[in-house]
Amino acid sequence: MLQIILAILAFGILVIVHEFGHFITAKRGGVQVNEFWIGMGPTLIKKERGGTLYCLKLLPFGGACVMEGEDTDSDSAHSFARASLPRRMLIVAAGALMNFLIGFLIVLAVTQPNGPNGGYIVATIDSIDPASTAAAEGGLQAGDEILEVDGYNILLRSDFETALARGADTTYEVVVRREGQKITLPAVVLEAAIEGEDGRNRIGLTFAEQPNSIGMHLNMAARTSVGYARLVWVSLEMLVSGEVGVDQLSGPVGVASVMAATASYSIRAFLQLVAFISINLGVMNLLPLPALDGGRLVFLILEGIRRKPVPAKYEGYIHAAGLMLLLALMVYVTGQDIMRLFAGA
């Protein structure tokens, strides 16, 4: 029960962080914020201060930052529509930017050296086992920093295995940085054909360890955060291509369940998951879909191109249709989450 409560609180905090991004940039930009909600459903507590009604609602999922003139006509000099176009774009994007920031800060806090000597293992080849003739014949050399494998960018050492798993066979196109130059090796055989001391087969590549430092720590945290964002795009590609089905998506119930299970395992793993979800929320909200922040940004970009806004009623229709579809999807995935929970009980 404690883990479930912790998961719900963490998920709620991420939503609050998102809405606070909209709130603070609107306030700082002179835009009137009429209401700021935390949660959804019936209101438990409300208080007006500085022209803003603050509400705490029953359900710990969701929230809202309601600005003057955001979706309706307003004559107020402090309405959202009266703000400059760059200001409005910043306000709309600020929620996702806050999720990115919080996700990065959490990653920065929990990232730890993973090398035997207290440093970080990086995607630079330290040595190649003499028995790994295929890798050497393909052109790999000690000192090569692996940048890409079959077009998959290698941000972290762990990405190397991910890239190999994505391949159709054991021959890969590998891009390396060697003595400051990028070199493409068109056919490198990377096959686990060498038997190790533990009985498991390995490729025969040993990766270098970089000493820990403030700069290295920041570098690894940034790479990890970018990797989390990339996982969202990879998942979307798999969904669009049909590699995974809509029935495999999870909503708040499924996410909270996974967070609770992770919290029971270790607090560090739980925080890593929270960081991933925060960055995930940032990426998803910037998708150019109606009703999402990314959809609103599309209309603002169109306004900049056309030199005049898209008529509010047409934008409203599109966002309303998008919201209906998103709510239908949410109901579906929540139902799938509940069925999986009962099936696993």
mmCIF file of C-alpha atoms in Angstrom:
data_model
loop_
_atom_site.group_PDB
_atom_site.id
_atom_site.type_symbol
_atom_site.label_atom_id
_atom_site.label_comp_id
_atom_site.label_asym_id
_atom_site.label_seq_id
_atom_site.Cartn_x
_atom_site.Cartn_y
_atom_site.Cartn_z
ATOM 1 C CA MET A 1 0.000 0.000 0.000
ATOM 2 C CA LEU A 2 2.854 2.389 0.821
ATOM 3 C CA GLN A 3 4.383 1.795 -2.619
ATOM 4 C CA ILE A 4 1.018 2.458 -4.306
ATOM 5 C CA ILE A 5 0.603 5.735 -2.418
ATOM 6 C CA LEU A 6 4.166 6.733 -3.331
ATOM 7 C CA ALA A 7 3.506 5.955 -7.000
ATOM 8 C CA ILE A 8 0.286 7.979 -7.061
ATOM 9 C CA LEU A 9 1.971 10.928 -5.354
ATOM 10 C CA ALA A 10 4.912 10.821 -7.778
ATOM 11 C CA PHE A 11 2.616 10.700 -10.799
ATOM 12 C CA GLY A 12 0.557 13.564 -9.392
ATOM 13 C CA ILE A 13 3.681 15.646 -8.765
ATOM 14 C CA LEU A 14 4.784 15.217 -12.381
ATOM 15 C CA VAL A 15 1.426 16.552 -13.568
ATOM 16 C CA ILE A 16 1.667 19.467 -11.104
ATOM 17 C CA VAL A 17 5.166 20.252 -12.395
ATOM 18 C CA HIS A 18 3.810 20.302 -15.948
ATOM 19 C CA GLU A 19 0.944 22.652 -15.128
ATOM 20 C CA PHE A 20 3.220 24.824 -12.988
ATOM 21 C CA GLY A 21 5.376 25.382 -16.081
ATOM 22 C CA HIS A 22 2.367 26.888 -17.867
ATOM 23 C CA PHE A 23 1.371 28.794 -14.724
ATOM 24 C CA ILE A 24 4.678 30.471 -13.917
ATOM 25 C CA THR A 25 5.451 31.514 -17.495
ATOM 26 C CA ALA A 26 1.931 32.939 -17.858
ATOM 27 C CA LYS A 27 2.224 34.872 -14.599
ATOM 28 C CA ARG A 28 5.696 36.154 -15.454
ATOM 29 C CA GLY A 29 4.485 37.128 -18.904
ATOM 30 C CA GLY A 30 1.602 39.216 -17.583
ATOM 31 C CA VAL A 31 -1.129 36.759 -18.605
ATOM 32 C CA GLN A 32 -4.044 36.419 -16.187
ATOM 33 C CA VAL A 33 -4.420 32.886 -14.768
ATOM 34 C CA ASN A 34 -8.039 32.440 -13.686
ATOM 35 C CA GLU A 35 -7.754 28.930 -12.192
ATOM 36 C CA PHE A 36 -5.011 26.514 -11.252
ATOM 37 C CA TRP A 37 -6.100 22.962 -10.453
ATOM 38 C CA ILE A 38 -4.250 20.082 -8.893
ATOM 39 C CA GLY A 39 -6.028 16.809 -9.651
ATOM 40 C CA MET A 40 -9.375 16.173 -11.306
ATOM 41 C CA GLY A 41 -12.969 15.582 -10.265
ATOM 42 C CA PRO A 42 -14.800 17.147 -7.306
ATOM 43 C CA THR A 43 -13.073 20.086 -5.583
ATOM 44 C CA LEU A 44 -11.848 19.391 -2.047
ATOM 45 C CA ILE A 45 -10.245 22.749 -1.214
ATOM 46 C CA LYS A 46 -10.254 26.061 -3.060
ATOM 47 C CA LYS A 47 -8.772 29.465 -2.331
ATOM 48 C CA GLU A 48 -8.537 32.642 -4.384
ATOM 49 C CA ARG A 49 -5.343 34.658 -4.287
ATOM 50 C CA GLY A 50 -3.987 37.299 -6.624
ATOM 51 C CA GLY A 51 -6.871 36.879 -9.024
ATOM 52 C CA THR A 52 -6.300 33.121 -9.370
ATOM 53 C CA LEU A 53 -8.578 30.432 -7.926
ATOM 54 C CA TYR A 54 -6.456 27.550 -6.637
ATOM 55 C CA CYS A 55 -8.229 24.179 -6.402
ATOM 56 C CA LEU A 56 -7.250 20.825 -4.928
ATOM 57 C CA LYS A 57 -9.411 18.099 -6.446
ATOM 58 C CA LEU A 58 -10.227 14.562 -5.405
ATOM 59 C CA LEU A 59 -8.482 12.449 -8.046
ATOM 60 C CA PRO A 60 -4.667 12.742 -8.001
ATOM 61 C CA PHE A 61 -4.373 12.512 -11.788
ATOM 62 C CA GLY A 62 -4.350 15.572 -13.993
ATOM 63 C CA GLY A 63 -4.489 19.283 -13.400
ATOM 64 C CA ALA A 64 -5.113 22.494 -15.287
ATOM 65 C CA CYS A 65 -3.908 26.053 -15.740
ATOM 66 C CA VAL A 66 -6.874 28.071 -17.023
ATOM 67 C CA MET A 67 -5.787 31.380 -18.558
ATOM 68 C CA GLU A 68 -7.922 34.375 -19.485
ATOM 69 C CA GLY A 69 -8.763 34.338 -23.196
ATOM 70 C CA GLU A 70 -7.051 31.013 -23.828
ATOM 71 C CA ASP A 71 -10.056 29.329 -25.463
ATOM 72 C CA THR A 72 -12.595 32.158 -25.473
ATOM 73 C CA ASP A 73 -12.694 35.759 -26.646
ATOM 74 C CA SER A 74 -11.613 38.291 -24.047
ATOM 75 C CA ASP A 75 -11.180 42.065 -24.026
ATOM 76 C CA SER A 76 -8.758 41.935 -21.104
ATOM 77 C CA ALA A 77 -5.328 43.439 -21.722
ATOM 78 C CA HIS A 78 -3.932 40.464 -19.756
ATOM 79 C CA SER A 79 -5.577 37.744 -21.823
ATOM 80 C CA PHE A 80 -3.566 34.946 -23.394
ATOM 81 C CA ALA A 81 -4.546 36.108 -26.897
ATOM 82 C CA ARG A 82 -3.105 39.595 -26.255
ATOM 83 C CA ALA A 83 0.349 38.257 -25.381
ATOM 84 C CA SER A 84 3.026 38.303 -28.089
ATOM 85 C CA LEU A 85 3.347 35.208 -30.273
ATOM 86 C CA PRO A 86 6.764 34.179 -28.834
ATOM 87 C CA ARG A 87 5.356 34.610 -25.314
ATOM 88 C CA ARG A 88 2.350 32.416 -26.096
ATOM 89 C CA MET A 89 4.577 29.757 -27.642
ATOM 90 C CA LEU A 90 6.760 29.751 -24.527
ATOM 91 C CA ILE A 91 3.719 29.457 -22.243
ATOM 92 C CA VAL A 92 2.363 26.507 -24.237
ATOM 93 C CA ALA A 93 5.737 24.717 -24.346
ATOM 94 C CA ALA A 94 6.661 25.477 -20.732
ATOM 95 C CA GLY A 95 4.814 22.473 -19.290
ATOM 96 C CA ALA A 96 6.810 20.010 -21.353
ATOM 97 C CA LEU A 97 10.038 21.937 -20.701
ATOM 98 C CA MET A 98 9.432 21.638 -16.958
ATOM 99 C CA ASN A 99 8.956 17.879 -17.335
ATOM 100 C CA PHE A 100 12.256 17.683 -19.225
ATOM 101 C CA LEU A 101 13.994 19.742 -16.537
ATOM 102 C CA ILE A 102 12.658 17.718 -13.613
ATOM 103 C CA GLY A 103 13.445 14.469 -15.416
ATOM 104 C CA PHE A 104 17.034 15.598 -16.031
ATOM 105 C CA LEU A 105 17.499 16.733 -12.418
ATOM 106 C CA ILE A 106 16.291 13.363 -11.132
ATOM 107 C CA VAL A 107 18.642 11.554 -13.528
ATOM 108 C CA LEU A 108 21.457 13.831 -12.381
ATOM 109 C CA ALA A 109 20.728 12.897 -8.760
ATOM 110 C CA VAL A 110 20.564 9.111 -9.231
ATOM 111 C CA THR A 111 23.209 8.524 -11.931
ATOM 112 C CA GLN A 112 26.147 6.575 -10.503
ATOM 113 C CA PRO A 113 29.487 5.408 -11.903
ATOM 114 C CA ASN A 114 29.265 1.872 -13.281
ATOM 115 C CA GLY A 115 32.924 0.986 -13.776
ATOM 116 C CA PRO A 116 35.053 -1.269 -11.548
ATOM 117 C CA ASN A 117 37.413 1.631 -10.806
ATOM 118 C CA GLY A 118 34.730 4.161 -9.887
ATOM 119 C CA GLY A 119 34.364 5.660 -13.338
ATOM 120 C CA TYR A 120 31.897 5.390 -16.212
ATOM 121 C CA ILE A 121 32.022 2.682 -18.877
ATOM 122 C CA VAL A 122 31.705 4.431 -22.254
ATOM 123 C CA ALA A 123 31.185 3.257 -25.834
ATOM 124 C CA THR A 124 34.887 3.491 -26.689
ATOM 125 C CA ILE A 125 36.682 0.221 -27.437
ATOM 126 C CA ASP A 126 39.529 -0.388 -24.998
ATOM 127 C CA SER A 127 40.652 -3.677 -26.504
ATOM 128 C CA ILE A 128 39.584 -6.425 -28.915
ATOM 129 C CA ASP A 129 40.036 -10.078 -27.997
ATOM 130 C CA PRO A 130 42.472 -11.680 -30.484
ATOM 131 C CA ALA A 131 39.901 -14.466 -30.931
ATOM 132 C CA SER A 132 37.387 -11.914 -32.247
ATOM 133 C CA THR A 133 38.814 -11.944 -35.755
ATOM 134 C CA ALA A 134 35.499 -11.005 -37.395
ATOM 135 C CA ALA A 135 35.275 -7.685 -35.538
ATOM 136 C CA ALA A 136 38.869 -6.811 -36.392
ATOM 137 C CA GLU A 137 38.458 -7.834 -40.021
ATOM 138 C CA GLY A 138 35.426 -5.558 -40.210
ATOM 139 C CA GLY A 139 37.691 -2.631 -39.373
ATOM 140 C CA LEU A 140 37.148 -2.062 -35.639
ATOM 141 C CA GLN A 141 40.212 -0.953 -33.693
ATOM 142 C CA ALA A 142 41.054 -0.262 -30.066
ATOM 143 C CA GLY A 143 40.390 3.400 -29.325
ATOM 144 C CA ASP A 144 37.373 3.633 -31.651
ATOM 145 C CA GLU A 145 34.406 5.462 -30.168
ATOM 146 C CA ILE A 146 31.253 3.762 -31.482
ATOM 147 C CA LEU A 147 28.783 6.420 -32.660
ATOM 148 C CA GLU A 148 26.202 4.408 -34.628
ATOM 149 C CA VAL A 149 25.255 0.808 -35.285
ATOM 150 C CA ASP A 150 22.940 0.347 -38.279
ATOM 151 C CA GLY A 151 21.864 3.988 -37.927
ATOM 152 C CA TYR A 152 21.084 3.673 -34.207
ATOM 153 C CA ASN A 153 22.929 6.393 -32.267
ATOM 154 C CA ILE A 154 25.033 5.082 -29.399
ATOM 155 C CA LEU A 155 24.639 7.505 -26.505
ATOM 156 C CA LEU A 156 25.584 5.100 -23.717
ATOM 157 C CA ARG A 157 27.493 1.836 -23.491
ATOM 158 C CA SER A 158 24.184 0.002 -22.930
ATOM 159 C CA ASP A 159 22.906 1.270 -26.298
ATOM 160 C CA PHE A 160 25.394 -1.029 -28.005
ATOM 161 C CA GLU A 161 23.443 -4.157 -26.975
ATOM 162 C CA THR A 162 20.167 -2.464 -27.894
ATOM 163 C CA ALA A 163 21.477 -1.718 -31.381
ATOM 164 C CA LEU A 164 22.663 -5.316 -31.849
ATOM 165 C CA ALA A 165 19.259 -6.641 -30.788
ATOM 166 C CA ARG A 166 17.578 -4.477 -33.443
ATOM 167 C CA GLY A 167 19.653 -6.014 -36.239
ATOM 168 C CA ALA A 168 18.311 -8.656 -38.606
ATOM 169 C CA ASP A 169 21.587 -10.629 -38.589
ATOM 170 C CA THR A 170 25.092 -10.348 -37.128
ATOM 171 C CA THR A 171 26.565 -8.012 -39.777
ATOM 172 C CA TYR A 172 26.243 -4.289 -39.054
ATOM 173 C CA GLU A 173 27.210 -0.923 -40.472
ATOM 174 C CA VAL A 174 29.189 0.776 -37.717
ATOM 175 C CA VAL A 175 30.176 4.438 -37.552
ATOM 176 C CA VAL A 176 33.112 5.221 -35.280
ATOM 177 C CA ARG A 177 35.136 8.263 -34.310
ATOM 178 C CA ARG A 178 38.830 7.530 -34.780
ATOM 179 C CA GLU A 179 41.476 10.177 -34.100
ATOM 180 C CA GLY A 180 38.868 12.907 -34.404
ATOM 181 C CA GLN A 181 37.393 11.675 -37.703
ATOM 182 C CA LYS A 182 34.141 9.834 -38.401
ATOM 183 C CA ILE A 183 34.680 6.573 -40.238
ATOM 184 C CA THR A 184 31.970 4.280 -41.592
ATOM 185 C CA LEU A 185 32.661 0.549 -41.455
ATOM 186 C CA PRO A 186 30.068 -0.982 -43.807
ATOM 187 C CA ALA A 187 30.213 -4.655 -42.767
ATOM 188 C CA VAL A 188 31.295 -5.475 -39.229
ATOM 189 C CA VAL A 189 30.426 -8.944 -37.930
ATOM 190 C CA LEU A 190 29.482 -8.702 -34.253
ATOM 191 C CA GLU A 191 28.587 -12.185 -33.110
ATOM 192 C CA ALA A 192 28.818 -13.649 -29.608
ATOM 193 C CA ALA A 193 31.027 -16.561 -30.681
ATOM 194 C CA ILE A 194 33.769 -16.456 -28.031
ATOM 195 C CA GLU A 195 33.147 -18.555 -24.923
ATOM 196 C CA GLY A 196 33.850 -16.627 -21.745
ATOM 197 C CA GLU A 197 35.044 -17.876 -18.369
ATOM 198 C CA ASP A 198 31.461 -17.865 -17.100
ATOM 199 C CA GLY A 199 30.370 -20.158 -19.922
ATOM 200 C CA ARG A 200 28.482 -17.462 -21.794
ATOM 201 C CA ASN A 201 29.434 -16.428 -25.291
ATOM 202 C CA ARG A 202 30.655 -12.889 -25.894
ATOM 203 C CA ILE A 203 31.669 -10.714 -28.822
ATOM 204 C CA GLY A 204 35.170 -10.034 -27.521
ATOM 205 C CA LEU A 205 35.069 -6.244 -27.183
ATOM 206 C CA THR A 206 36.187 -4.565 -23.961
ATOM 207 C CA PHE A 207 34.963 -1.015 -23.426
ATOM 208 C CA ALA A 208 36.938 1.784 -21.800
ATOM 209 C CA GLU A 209 36.265 3.401 -18.436
ATOM 210 C CA GLN A 210 36.403 7.185 -18.062
ATOM 211 C CA PRO A 211 37.285 8.680 -14.649
ATOM 212 C CA ASN A 212 34.421 10.215 -12.707
ATOM 213 C CA SER A 213 34.271 14.019 -12.650
ATOM 214 C CA ILE A 214 31.625 16.733 -12.516
ATOM 215 C CA GLY A 215 31.792 17.165 -16.282
ATOM 216 C CA MET A 216 31.591 13.418 -16.889
ATOM 217 C CA HIS A 217 28.669 13.084 -14.476
ATOM 218 C CA LEU A 218 26.762 15.859 -16.272
ATOM 219 C CA ASN A 219 27.589 14.292 -19.629
ATOM 220 C CA MET A 220 26.265 10.871 -18.615
ATOM 221 C CA ALA A 221 23.115 12.367 -17.051
ATOM 222 C CA ALA A 222 22.422 14.340 -20.234
ATOM 223 C CA ARG A 223 22.994 11.287 -22.433
ATOM 224 C CA THR A 224 20.708 9.189 -20.227
ATOM 225 C CA SER A 225 17.970 11.830 -20.426
ATOM 226 C CA VAL A 226 18.233 12.024 -24.225
ATOM 227 C CA GLY A 227 18.106 8.229 -24.288
ATOM 228 C CA TYR A 228 14.862 8.272 -22.299
ATOM 229 C CA ALA A 229 13.334 10.716 -24.780
ATOM 230 C CA ARG A 230 14.486 8.539 -27.679
ATOM 231 C CA LEU A 231 12.792 5.490 -26.167
ATOM 232 C CA VAL A 232 9.483 7.331 -26.479
ATOM 233 C CA TRP A 233 10.064 7.914 -30.200
ATOM 234 C CA VAL A 234 11.165 4.301 -30.712
ATOM 235 C CA SER A 235 7.986 3.114 -28.982
ATOM 236 C CA LEU A 236 5.859 5.367 -31.186
ATOM 237 C CA GLU A 237 7.603 4.021 -34.301
ATOM 238 C CA MET A 238 6.859 0.467 -33.146
ATOM 239 C CA LEU A 239 3.215 1.408 -32.540
ATOM 240 C CA VAL A 240 2.820 3.010 -35.972
ATOM 241 C CA SER A 241 4.602 0.130 -37.732
ATOM 242 C CA GLY A 242 2.429 -2.444 -35.965
ATOM 243 C CA GLU A 243 5.283 -4.081 -34.035
ATOM 244 C CA VAL A 244 3.248 -3.437 -30.879
ATOM 245 C CA GLY A 245 -0.515 -3.074 -30.588
ATOM 246 C CA VAL A 246 -2.696 -0.459 -28.926
ATOM 247 C CA ASP A 247 -3.700 -3.145 -26.405
ATOM 248 C CA GLN A 248 -0.144 -3.025 -25.050
ATOM 249 C CA LEU A 249 -0.381 0.653 -24.082
ATOM 250 C CA SER A 250 -0.797 1.637 -20.430
ATOM 251 C CA GLY A 251 -2.709 4.481 -18.837
ATOM 252 C CA PRO A 252 -2.440 6.009 -15.340
ATOM 253 C CA VAL A 253 -3.557 2.777 -13.645
ATOM 254 C CA GLY A 254 -0.931 0.678 -15.398
ATOM 255 C CA VAL A 255 1.784 3.292 -14.884
ATOM 256 C CA ALA A 256 0.977 3.572 -11.163
ATOM 257 C CA SER A 257 1.074 -0.227 -10.871
ATOM 258 C CA VAL A 258 4.528 -0.427 -12.478
ATOM 259 C CA MET A 259 5.764 2.471 -10.331
ATOM 260 C CA ALA A 260 4.525 0.739 -7.171
ATOM 261 C CA ALA A 261 6.256 -2.517 -8.140
ATOM 262 C CA THR A 262 9.472 -0.636 -8.901
ATOM 263 C CA ALA A 263 9.312 1.229 -5.576
ATOM 264 C CA SER A 264 9.207 -2.111 -3.748
ATOM 265 C CA TYR A 265 12.403 -3.124 -5.569
ATOM 266 C CA SER A 266 14.592 -0.053 -4.891
ATOM 267 C CA ILE A 267 14.171 3.683 -4.445
ATOM 268 C CA ARG A 268 16.873 4.370 -7.042
ATOM 269 C CA ALA A 269 15.080 2.295 -9.673
ATOM 270 C CA PHE A 270 11.837 4.033 -8.730
ATOM 271 C CA LEU A 271 13.383 7.478 -9.227
ATOM 272 C CA GLN A 272 14.852 6.408 -12.570
ATOM 273 C CA LEU A 273 11.356 5.367 -13.646
ATOM 274 C CA VAL A 274 9.913 8.678 -12.426
ATOM 275 C CA ALA A 275 12.537 10.519 -14.490
ATOM 276 C CA PHE A 276 11.690 8.418 -17.545
ATOM 277 C CA ILE A 277 7.956 9.093 -17.122
ATOM 278 C CA SER A 278 8.581 12.829 -16.664
ATOM 279 C CA ILE A 279 10.599 13.020 -19.879
ATOM 280 C CA ASN A 280 7.986 10.789 -21.536
ATOM 281 C CA LEU A 281 5.255 13.265 -20.568
ATOM 282 C CA GLY A 282 7.312 16.094 -22.018
ATOM 283 C CA VAL A 283 7.787 14.327 -25.356
ATOM 284 C CA MET A 284 4.171 13.165 -25.606
ATOM 285 C CA ASN A 285 2.794 16.617 -24.851
ATOM 286 C CA LEU A 286 4.853 18.148 -27.653
ATOM 287 C CA LEU A 287 3.496 15.765 -30.273
ATOM 288 C CA PRO A 288 1.613 17.777 -32.928
ATOM 289 C CA LEU A 289 -1.750 16.282 -31.986
ATOM 290 C CA PRO A 290 -4.985 18.195 -31.287
ATOM 291 C CA ALA A 291 -5.705 18.935 -27.614
ATOM 292 C CA LEU A 292 -2.030 18.450 -26.679
ATOM 293 C CA ASP A 293 0.449 21.281 -26.184
ATOM 294 C CA GLY A 294 2.137 20.276 -29.425
ATOM 295 C CA GLY A 295 -1.163 20.710 -31.286
ATOM 296 C CA ARG A 296 -1.543 24.206 -29.863
ATOM 297 C CA LEU A 297 2.002 25.018 -30.908
ATOM 298 C CA VAL A 298 1.139 23.982 -34.473
ATOM 299 C CA PHE A 299 -1.645 26.586 -34.553
ATOM 300 C CA LEU A 300 0.698 29.236 -33.158
ATOM 301 C CA ILE A 301 3.278 28.377 -35.819
ATOM 302 C CA LEU A 302 0.552 28.668 -38.469
ATOM 303 C CA GLU A 303 -0.325 32.064 -37.017
ATOM 304 C CA GLY A 304 3.275 33.148 -37.420
ATOM 305 C CA ILE A 305 3.322 31.976 -41.037
ATOM 306 C CA ARG A 306 -0.089 33.438 -41.963
ATOM 307 C CA ARG A 307 0.461 36.665 -39.970
ATOM 308 C CA LYS A 308 -2.965 36.136 -38.426
ATOM 309 C CA PRO A 309 -4.456 33.524 -36.097
ATOM 310 C CA VAL A 310 -6.512 30.576 -37.272
ATOM 311 C CA PRO A 311 -10.196 31.377 -36.500
ATOM 312 C CA ALA A 312 -10.833 30.362 -32.907
ATOM 313 C CA LYS A 313 -13.925 28.307 -33.714
ATOM 314 C CA TYR A 314 -12.048 26.074 -36.163
ATOM 315 C CA GLU A 315 -9.171 25.578 -33.745
ATOM 316 C CA GLY A 316 -11.725 24.804 -31.033
ATOM 317 C CA TYR A 317 -13.431 22.168 -33.189
ATOM 318 C CA ILE A 318 -10.126 20.445 -33.917
ATOM 319 C CA HIS A 319 -8.996 20.444 -30.284
ATOM 320 C CA ALA A 320 -12.422 19.197 -29.143
ATOM 321 C CA ALA A 321 -12.297 16.312 -31.617
ATOM 322 C CA GLY A 322 -8.752 15.488 -30.522
ATOM 323 C CA LEU A 323 -9.777 15.574 -26.876
ATOM 324 C CA MET A 324 -12.651 13.169 -27.536
ATOM 325 C CA LEU A 325 -10.292 10.736 -29.235
ATOM 326 C CA LEU A 326 -7.726 11.027 -26.432
ATOM 327 C CA LEU A 327 -10.397 10.428 -23.786
ATOM 328 C CA ALA A 328 -11.650 7.386 -25.696
ATOM 329 C CA LEU A 329 -8.081 6.059 -25.881
ATOM 330 C CA MET A 330 -7.617 6.736 -22.159
ATOM 331 C CA VAL A 331 -10.776 4.810 -21.291
ATOM 332 C CA TYR A 332 -9.623 1.905 -23.472
ATOM 333 C CA VAL A 333 -6.077 1.653 -22.070
ATOM 334 C CA THR A 334 -7.370 2.069 -18.506
ATOM 335 C CA GLY A 335 -9.725 -0.827 -19.109
ATOM 336 C CA GLN A 336 -6.793 -2.871 -20.415
ATOM 337 C CA ASP A 337 -4.776 -1.926 -17.312
ATOM 338 C CA ILE A 338 -7.553 -3.078 -14.992
ATOM 339 C CA MET A 339 -7.985 -6.348 -16.878
ATOM 340 C CA ARG A 340 -4.233 -7.013 -16.636
ATOM 341 C CA LEU A 341 -4.307 -6.300 -12.907
ATOM 342 C CA PHE A 342 -7.140 -8.777 -12.337
ATOM 343 C CA ALA A 343 -5.483 -11.318 -14.602
ATOM 344 C CA GLY A 344 -2.274 -11.058 -12.579
ATOM 345 C CA ALA A 345 -4.059 -11.176 -9.203
#
